[in-house]
CSV table of C-alpha atoms in Angstrom, one decimal:
chain,number,residue,atom,x,y,z
A,432,MET,CA,-116.4,125.9,9.8
A,433,ASP,CA,-119.5,124.9,7.9
A,434,SER,CA,-119.5,121.1,7.4
A,435,SER,CA,-120.6,121.7,3.8
A,436,GLU,CA,-117.3,123.5,3.0
A,437,GLU,CA,-114.7,121.4,1.2
A,438,THR,CA,-111.1,121.4,2.4
A,439,TYR,CA,-107.9,119.9,0.9
A,440,ASN,CA,-104.2,120.0,1.6
A,441,PRO,CA,-102.4,122.1,-1.0
A,442,TRP,CA,-99.3,120.0,-0.6
A,443,SER,CA,-101.3,117.1,-2.0
A,444,ILE,CA,-101.9,119.2,-5.1
A,445,VAL,CA,-98.2,119.9,-5.3
A,446,ASN,CA,-97.5,116.2,-5.1
A,447,LEU,CA,-100.1,115.3,-7.7
A,448,VAL,CA,-98.7,117.9,-10.2
A,449,PHE,CA,-95.1,117.0,-9.6
A,450,ARG,CA,-95.9,113.3,-10.1
A,451,HIS,CA,-97.8,114.0,-13.3
A,452,LEU,CA,-95.0,116.2,-14.7
A,453,ALA,CA,-92.4,113.5,-13.9
A,454,ASP,CA,-94.7,110.8,-15.6
A,455,GLU,CA,-94.6,113.1,-18.6
A,456,GLY,CA,-90.8,113.0,-18.6
A,457,LEU,CA,-90.3,116.5,-17.1
A,458,HIS,CA,-88.1,117.3,-14.2
A,459,PRO,CA,-89.8,119.6,-11.7
A,460,VAL,CA,-87.6,121.0,-9.0
A,461,LEU,CA,-89.1,122.0,-5.6
A,462,GLY,CA,-88.2,125.5,-4.3
A,463,GLU,CA,-86.2,127.0,-7.2
A,464,ALA,CA,-89.2,129.2,-8.3
A,465,GLY,CA,-90.5,129.8,-4.8
A,466,ASP,CA,-92.9,128.0,-2.5
A,467,PRO,CA,-95.3,125.9,-4.6
A,468,GLY,CA,-97.8,125.7,-1.7
A,469,GLU,CA,-99.1,129.2,-2.3
A,470,PRO,CA,-100.0,128.7,-6.0
A,471,ALA,CA,-101.5,125.3,-5.1
A,472,ALA,CA,-103.6,126.9,-2.4
A,473,ALA,CA,-104.7,129.6,-4.9
A,474,LEU,CA,-105.7,126.8,-7.3
A,475,LEU,CA,-107.8,125.2,-4.6
A,476,LYS,CA,-109.5,128.5,-3.8
A,477,ALA,CA,-110.2,129.1,-7.5
A,478,LEU,CA,-112.0,125.7,-7.5
A,479,GLY,CA,-114.0,126.7,-4.4
A,480,ILE,CA,-112.1,124.4,-2.0
A,481,ILE,CA,-110.5,125.8,1.2
A,482,PRO,CA,-106.8,125.0,1.5
A,483,SER,CA,-106.1,123.2,4.8
A,484,THR,CA,-103.0,121.5,6.1
A,485,GLU,CA,-105.4,119.1,7.8
A,486,GLY,CA,-106.5,117.8,4.4
A,487,ASN,CA,-109.9,116.7,3.4
A,488,LYS,CA,-112.0,117.1,6.6
A,489,LYS,CA,-114.8,114.9,5.3
A,490,VAL,CA,-112.3,112.1,4.8
A,491,ASN,CA,-110.7,112.7,8.2
A,492,ARG,CA,-114.1,112.5,9.9
A,493,ARG,CA,-114.9,109.2,8.1
A,494,VAL,CA,-111.6,107.8,9.2
A,495,SER,CA,-112.1,108.9,12.8
A,496,ASP,CA,-115.6,107.4,12.8
A,497,GLU,CA,-114.3,104.1,11.4
A,498,LEU,CA,-111.5,104.0,14.0
A,499,ALA,CA,-114.1,104.6,16.8
A,500,ARG,CA,-116.3,101.8,15.4
A,501,LEU,CA,-113.3,99.4,15.3
A,502,ARG,CA,-112.3,100.4,18.9
A,503,GLU,CA,-115.8,99.7,20.1
A,504,ALA,CA,-115.9,96.3,18.3
A,505,PHE,CA,-112.5,95.4,19.7
A,506,GLU,CA,-113.5,96.4,23.3
A,507,ALA,CA,-116.7,94.5,23.0
A,508,GLU,CA,-114.8,91.3,22.1
A,509,ASP,CA,-112.0,91.8,24.6
A,510,PRO,CA,-113.4,93.3,27.8
A,511,HIS,CA,-110.7,93.8,30.6
């Protein structure tokens, strides 16, 4: 995968939309009209974003890099 491609978890979109609708006083129900993941994935594709259950790969890489930095710092302070 090209690192310039953007990815996002479609279920995050479902969650965002459901929360927004609930905040507006509506009562969305999951599953009665089918799997909402497919339309959420279609929306992401229409916006030029690749649906991925792994979520935003750029954010995941930043988190992994930060965790590696913290492990290195911890190991430097506490050598066994």
